[in-house]
Coordinates of C-alpha atoms and ligand atoms in Angstrom, one line a residue:
Chain A
M1 CA -46.4 27.2 -70.8
G2 CA -43.7 26.7 -72.9
R3 CA -40.4 28.6 -73.2
A4 CA -39.5 30.3 -76.5
I5 CA -35.9 29.6 -77.6
V6 CA -34.2 32.2 -80.1
I7 CA -31.6 31.0 -82.2
T8 CA -29.4 33.9 -83.4
S9 CA -25.9 35.2 -85.0
G10 CA -25.5 38.2 -86.1
K11 CA -23.6 37.0 -89.1
G12 CA -25.5 35.2 -91.9
G13 CA -24.7 32.0 -93.5
V14 CA -23.3 30.5 -90.1
G15 CA -26.0 27.5 -89.5
K16 CA -29.0 29.4 -87.8
T17 CA -31.7 27.4 -89.7
T18 CA -29.9 24.6 -89.8
A19 CA -30.2 24.7 -85.9
T20 CA -33.3 26.0 -85.9
A21 CA -34.8 22.8 -87.9
N22 CA -32.9 20.0 -86.5
L23 CA -33.2 21.0 -82.2
G24 CA -36.9 21.6 -83.3
S25 CA -37.1 18.2 -84.9
A26 CA -34.9 16.8 -82.0
L27 CA -37.0 18.1 -79.6
A28 CA -40.4 17.1 -81.1
L29 CA -38.4 13.4 -81.0
L30 CA -38.0 14.0 -77.9
G31 CA -41.6 14.0 -77.2
H32 CA -41.9 17.6 -76.7
S33 CA -44.7 20.0 -78.7
V34 CA -42.8 22.5 -80.6
V35 CA -43.5 25.0 -82.6
L36 CA -40.9 26.7 -85.4
V37 CA -41.1 30.2 -86.3
D38 CA -40.0 31.5 -88.9
A39 CA -38.7 35.4 -88.6
D40 CA -36.8 36.2 -91.0
T41 CA -39.3 38.1 -92.8
G42 CA -39.1 38.5 -96.7
L43 CA -36.2 36.0 -96.5
R44 CA -37.9 32.9 -96.1
N45 CA -35.8 29.6 -95.8
L46 CA -36.9 27.7 -92.6
D47 CA -39.6 26.0 -94.8
V48 CA -37.4 24.6 -97.4
V49 CA -34.8 23.3 -95.0
M50 CA -38.0 21.5 -93.4
G51 CA -39.2 20.4 -96.7
L52 CA -42.6 22.1 -96.1
E53 CA -42.7 24.9 -98.9
N54 CA -45.6 22.8 -100.7
R55 CA -48.0 23.3 -98.3
I56 CA -47.8 26.9 -97.1
V57 CA -51.1 29.1 -97.4
Y58 CA -50.8 31.6 -94.4
H59 CA -47.8 33.1 -93.3
S60 CA -47.2 35.2 -90.2
V61 CA -48.0 38.7 -92.3
D62 CA -51.7 36.9 -92.4
V63 CA -51.7 36.5 -88.9
I64 CA -50.7 39.9 -87.9
R65 CA -53.3 41.6 -90.4
G66 CA -55.8 39.2 -88.9
K67 CA -56.1 37.4 -92.2
C68 CA -56.3 34.4 -90.6
T69 CA -55.9 32.8 -87.2
L70 CA -53.1 31.9 -85.7
Q71 CA -53.8 28.2 -85.8
K72 CA -54.2 28.2 -88.6
A73 CA -51.2 29.5 -90.6
L74 CA -49.5 26.8 -88.9
I75 CA -48.3 23.7 -91.2
K76 CA -47.9 20.7 -89.5
D77 CA -45.1 18.9 -90.0
R78 CA -45.8 14.9 -91.5
R79 CA -43.3 12.9 -90.1
L80 CA -43.5 14.3 -86.5
D81 CA -46.9 14.6 -84.4
N82 CA -46.0 17.3 -82.2
L83 CA -43.9 19.4 -84.6
W84 CA -45.1 22.4 -86.7
I85 CA -44.1 25.8 -88.2
L86 CA -45.3 29.5 -88.2
P87 CA -43.6 30.5 -92.1
A88 CA -42.4 33.6 -92.2
S89 CA -44.0 36.1 -95.1
Q90 CA -41.9 37.4 -98.0
T91 CA -43.1 40.7 -98.2
D92 CA -40.4 43.6 -98.2
D93 CA -42.2 45.7 -96.0
K94 CA -39.8 46.3 -92.8
D95 CA -42.4 47.5 -90.7
A96 CA -45.2 44.5 -91.5
V97 CA -43.9 42.9 -88.4
T98 CA -43.4 44.6 -84.7
P99 CA -41.4 43.4 -81.8
D100 CA -45.3 44.0 -80.0
D101 CA -46.5 41.2 -82.7
M102 CA -43.6 38.8 -82.7
R103 CA -44.2 38.8 -78.6
R104 CA -48.2 38.6 -78.9
I105 CA -47.8 35.4 -81.6
V106 CA -45.1 33.7 -79.3
N107 CA -47.2 34.0 -76.4
E108 CA -49.7 32.7 -77.6
L109 CA -47.9 29.7 -79.3
K110 CA -46.1 29.1 -75.5
A111 CA -49.5 28.6 -74.3
T112 CA -50.2 25.2 -76.2
H113 CA -46.3 24.5 -77.0
D114 CA -43.5 23.0 -75.1
F115 CA -41.3 25.1 -77.2
V116 CA -41.1 27.9 -79.3
I117 CA -37.8 28.0 -81.3
I118 CA -37.5 31.0 -83.7
D119 CA -35.3 31.5 -86.3
C120 CA -33.5 34.8 -86.5
P121 CA -33.0 36.8 -89.5
A122 CA -29.3 38.0 -89.9
G123 CA -28.2 41.5 -89.0
I124 CA -29.1 43.6 -86.3
E125 CA -31.5 45.5 -86.9
Q126 CA -35.5 45.4 -87.0
G127 CA -35.3 41.3 -87.8
F128 CA -33.6 40.9 -85.0
K129 CA -35.2 43.3 -82.5
N130 CA -38.5 41.4 -83.6
A131 CA -36.9 37.6 -83.3
I132 CA -35.9 38.5 -79.9
A133 CA -38.9 40.4 -78.8
G134 CA -40.7 37.1 -77.5
A135 CA -37.5 35.2 -76.4
D136 CA -36.8 33.5 -72.7
E137 CA -33.8 32.7 -73.9
A138 CA -31.2 32.8 -76.8
V139 CA -28.7 30.2 -78.8
V140 CA -26.1 31.9 -80.4
V141 CA -24.7 30.1 -83.4
A142 CA -20.8 31.0 -84.0
T143 CA -18.4 29.6 -86.8
P144 CA -14.8 29.3 -85.4
E145 CA -14.3 32.5 -87.4
V146 CA -13.3 36.1 -86.8
S147 CA -15.7 37.6 -88.2
S148 CA -18.6 35.2 -86.9
I149 CA -17.2 35.6 -83.5
R150 CA -16.5 39.1 -84.0
D151 CA -20.9 39.3 -84.9
A152 CA -22.1 36.8 -82.4
D153 CA -19.9 39.1 -79.7
R154 CA -22.3 42.3 -80.8
V155 CA -25.3 39.7 -80.4
V156 CA -24.2 38.6 -77.3
G157 CA -23.9 42.4 -76.2
L158 CA -27.5 43.0 -77.3
L159 CA -29.2 40.3 -75.6
A160 CA -27.8 41.1 -72.3
Q161 CA -29.3 44.7 -72.8
S162 CA -32.3 43.3 -73.6
D163 CA -31.9 40.7 -70.2
V164 CA -32.1 37.6 -72.5
P165 CA -29.6 35.0 -71.1
A166 CA -27.7 33.4 -74.1
R167 CA -26.3 30.1 -74.5
L168 CA -23.7 28.8 -77.3
I169 CA -23.2 26.5 -80.1
V170 CA -20.2 26.2 -82.0
N171 CA -21.2 25.1 -85.5
R172 CA -18.8 24.0 -88.8
I173 CA -15.9 23.0 -86.7
S174 CA -13.1 21.1 -88.6
P175 CA -11.1 18.4 -86.0
H176 CA -8.2 18.4 -88.0
L177 CA -8.4 22.1 -89.3
V178 CA -8.0 22.5 -85.4
K179 CA -5.6 19.8 -84.5
R180 CA -3.1 21.5 -87.3
G181 CA -3.4 24.6 -85.8
D182 CA -5.6 26.5 -88.4
M183 CA -8.7 27.0 -86.9
L184 CA -9.7 28.3 -83.8
S185 CA -11.0 25.5 -81.5
Q186 CA -14.2 25.1 -78.9
S187 CA -12.4 26.1 -75.8
D188 CA -10.9 29.5 -78.2
V189 CA -14.7 30.5 -78.7
I190 CA -16.0 29.8 -75.4
E191 CA -13.3 32.0 -73.4
I192 CA -13.7 34.8 -76.0
L193 CA -17.5 34.8 -76.3
A194 CA -17.7 34.0 -72.5
L195 CA -20.6 31.9 -72.9
E196 CA -21.9 28.7 -71.8
L197 CA -21.7 26.3 -74.2
L198 CA -24.3 24.0 -75.3
G199 CA -22.3 21.7 -78.0
T200 CA -20.2 22.0 -80.8
V201 CA -21.4 20.7 -84.1
P202 CA -18.9 19.5 -86.2
L203 CA -18.5 20.3 -90.1
D204 CA -20.6 17.6 -91.7
D205 CA -21.4 17.0 -95.4
Q206 CA -24.5 14.9 -94.1
I207 CA -25.9 18.4 -93.1
I208 CA -25.7 19.7 -96.6
A209 CA -27.0 16.7 -98.2
T210 CA -30.2 16.1 -95.9
T211 CA -30.9 19.4 -96.4
N212 CA -30.8 18.9 -100.0
K213 CA -33.7 16.8 -99.5
G214 CA -35.8 19.1 -96.8
M215 CA -35.1 16.6 -94.1
P216 CA -33.5 17.4 -91.1
A217 CA -30.1 15.7 -90.4
V218 CA -31.5 14.4 -86.4
L219 CA -34.1 12.8 -88.8
E220 CA -31.9 10.6 -90.6
G221 CA -29.8 9.7 -87.6
K222 CA -26.2 8.9 -88.3
S223 CA -24.1 11.4 -89.0
L224 CA -21.7 13.0 -86.5
A225 CA -23.3 16.2 -86.7
A226 CA -26.7 14.7 -86.1
K227 CA -25.9 13.2 -83.1
E228 CA -24.5 16.3 -81.9
L229 CA -27.6 18.2 -82.4
M230 CA -29.5 15.5 -80.8
R231 CA -27.1 16.0 -77.4
I232 CA -28.0 19.9 -77.8
A233 CA -31.4 19.2 -78.2
K234 CA -31.4 17.1 -74.9
R235 CA -29.2 19.8 -72.9
L236 CA -32.0 22.4 -74.1
A237 CA -34.6 20.2 -72.6
G238 CA -32.8 20.2 -69.5
M239 CA -32.0 16.2 -69.4
E240 CA -28.9 15.0 -68.1
V241 CA -26.8 14.4 -71.3
E242 CA -23.8 11.7 -71.5
A243 CA -20.2 13.2 -71.9
P244 CA -19.9 14.0 -75.7
S245 CA -17.4 12.2 -77.3
D246 CA -16.8 14.6 -80.4
V247 CA -16.6 17.2 -77.6
G248 CA -14.1 15.3 -75.8
F249 CA -11.9 14.7 -78.4
F250 CA -11.4 18.5 -79.1
T251 CA -11.0 18.9 -75.8
R252 CA -7.6 16.7 -75.9
I253 CA -6.4 18.5 -78.8
G254 CA -7.0 21.5 -76.9
R255 CA -4.9 19.9 -74.1
A256 CA -2.0 18.7 -76.7
L257 CA -1.5 22.2 -77.9
G258 CA -1.1 23.3 -74.1
L259 CA -4.3 25.3 -74.3
S260 CA -7.0 26.2 -71.1
A261 CA -9.8 23.9 -71.9
S262 CA -12.8 25.6 -70.1
P263 CA -13.2 29.5 -70.0
A264 CA -12.6 31.5 -67.1
Chain B
M1 CA 19.0 30.8 -93.5
W2 CA 18.9 29.4 -90.2
N3 CA 16.6 32.0 -89.0
N4 CA 14.5 31.4 -91.6
I5 CA 13.9 28.0 -90.8
R6 CA 13.6 28.3 -86.7
S7 CA 11.0 31.0 -87.7
M8 CA 9.3 28.7 -89.7
F9 CA 9.2 26.7 -86.6
T10 CA 8.1 28.8 -84.4
A11 CA 5.9 31.6 -86.2
K12 CA 2.5 31.5 -84.8
S13 CA -0.1 29.3 -85.7
S14 CA -3.2 31.2 -88.3
R15 CA -5.3 29.6 -85.1
E16 CA -3.5 32.2 -82.6
V17 CA -3.6 35.0 -85.3
A18 CA -6.9 34.7 -85.3
K19 CA -7.4 34.7 -81.4
G20 CA -5.0 37.6 -81.8
R21 CA -7.2 39.3 -84.1
L22 CA -10.1 39.0 -82.4
Q23 CA -9.3 40.0 -79.3
L24 CA -8.3 43.4 -80.1
V25 CA -11.1 43.7 -82.6
L26 CA -13.8 43.3 -79.8
A27 CA -12.1 45.0 -77.1
H28 CA -12.4 48.0 -79.2
D29 CA -16.0 47.0 -80.5
R30 CA -17.0 46.8 -76.9
T31 CA -16.0 50.3 -76.1
G32 CA -18.8 51.3 -78.4
L33 CA -16.0 54.2 -79.1
E34 CA -16.3 55.0 -82.9
G35 CA -14.1 56.5 -85.7
G36 CA -11.6 59.2 -84.2
R37 CA -13.4 59.4 -80.5
L38 CA -10.1 56.8 -78.9
Q39 CA -8.0 59.4 -80.4
E40 CA -10.1 62.5 -79.4
M41 CA -10.1 61.4 -75.7
R42 CA -6.5 60.5 -75.6
E43 CA -5.6 64.1 -76.3
E44 CA -8.5 65.4 -74.1
I45 CA -6.6 63.1 -71.0
A46 CA -3.4 64.4 -72.5
K47 CA -4.6 68.2 -71.8
V48 CA -5.5 67.3 -68.1
I49 CA -2.5 65.5 -67.3
A50 CA -0.3 68.5 -69.0
R51 CA -2.6 70.9 -66.2
Y52 CA -0.5 69.0 -63.5
V53 CA 2.4 67.7 -64.5
Q54 CA 5.0 68.0 -67.7
I55 CA 4.5 65.1 -69.8
D56 CA 5.0 64.7 -74.1
A57 CA 1.1 64.7 -74.8
E58 CA 2.2 62.3 -77.5
A59 CA 3.5 59.7 -74.9
V60 CA 0.1 59.0 -73.2
E61 CA -1.1 56.1 -74.8
I62 CA -4.6 54.7 -74.4
E63 CA -4.6 50.2 -74.0
I64 CA -7.7 48.6 -73.9
E65 CA -7.9 45.0 -72.8
T66 CA -10.6 42.4 -72.9
R67 CA -11.0 39.1 -70.4
S68 CA -14.3 36.8 -70.8
R69 CA -17.0 40.1 -70.9
E70 CA -14.9 42.4 -68.8
T71 CA -13.1 45.2 -70.7
Q72 CA -10.4 47.5 -69.0
L73 CA -9.4 50.7 -70.5
T74 CA -5.9 51.7 -69.4
V75 CA -4.1 55.0 -69.8
S76 CA -0.4 55.4 -69.5
S77 CA 2.0 58.0 -69.4
R78 CA 5.5 59.0 -69.0
I79 CA 6.2 62.1 -67.5
Q80 CA 9.2 65.0 -67.4
T81 CA 10.4 64.5 -63.5
R82 CA 11.8 68.0 -62.2
T83 CA 15.6 66.1 -61.5
A84 CA 15.1 64.6 -65.4
T85 CA 15.1 67.6 -66.9
Ligands
ADP1 N1 -22.4 21.9 -89.8 C1 -22.6 21.8 -90.8 N2 -22.2 21.2 -91.8 C2 -22.3 21.7 -92.8 N3 -22.8 22.2 -93.6 C3 -23.4 23.2 -92.4 C4 -23.4 23.0 -91.3 N4 -24.6 23.5 -90.3 C5 -25.0 24.7 -91.7 N5 -24.2 24.6 -92.3 C6 -24.7 24.8 -94.0 O1 -24.3 26.2 -94.0 C7 -25.5 26.6 -95.6 C8 -25.6 27.9 -94.0 O2 -26.7 27.7 -93.1 P1 -27.7 27.8 -92.6 O3 -28.3 26.9 -91.4 O4 -29.0 29.1 -94.0 O5 -27.2 29.6 -91.7 P2 -28.0 30.7 -91.5 O6 -29.5 30.5 -91.2 O7 -27.7 31.5 -90.0 O8 -27.8 31.8 -92.9 C9 -25.9 26.0 -94.8 O9 -25.7 25.7 -97.0 C10 -26.2 24.6 -94.6 O10 -26.5 23.3 -95.2
MG2 MG1 -31.4 31.3 -91.8

């Protein structure tokens, strides 16, 4: 029986889809069988970030309406042997998917795969409720900005109400801005949200360049962001991970500024 | 002028300002009290206190603080003691 992990944030544009694509690819690289589920009905994006947009035939609403089997709607990634994606429908009918539908799909996928990674839409309405319905655990993505952290805090509260345990990824941190005192640090975000940290991904041009090509950064490998995403995937898989160097770097900055390095 | 230069060095960084603003906004978000509800609560509490001791209703203050995921609401009020009046 696999694990279902929802990637969520409240605010849009903070890196949920990027994290879903990269963590899923990284887990597949590590040898796990992985399905990525695009839960952003109406604003399908995971397919283009993964570079699989030309191969879509069926989508989740076809499965729900019985037009095809779940297995038939899955697209297999050609770069990795054990990675699949279930595309979202582009329908604007907000009732096309219910939490029960999602729970059924996710449970069926968990029976045959190690990880089901769910890309949650922005917001806290129906799409969010659907996306968390089948999830065993959550990864909250936040950028070090007031609006993102505020929205993440709302989501953390809602996840707690639904008994979904959550961990944190701080995305798009700029070490030089933190050093200059012009960006919240990793430890600030941890302290405010009071979540366990999975990792911190730096702002990295390579994410934009690889996304342009429809290639998850972890498959190209070399960038700082890709390395940290790989580490986060290992932590998700429960592997012992070496002390992350760039995160150590942020912590040292924190100490130099006289901040507490760990949450209370 | 010296004061200006001093304040340039002691001014809060944008990081500290952001953190302070977040803590305030989250403390309020986490109560789930919207619009004038906090003000209504303050007025009601002031009435209750005024039944027992003499107070200036305006002097009742509500402070909401949050640390980790715990949120604390503190009501404070100066009362007019008998000897003082
Ligand atoms: N660590 C990063 N460094 C640079 N750009 C990033 C990073 N993470 C995400 N982005 C970019 O930010 C934008 C929004 O990311 P996306 O994953 O689509 O957010 P969401 O799914 O939360 O709306 C995209 O253009 C993406 O390439
Ligand atoms: Mg997205």
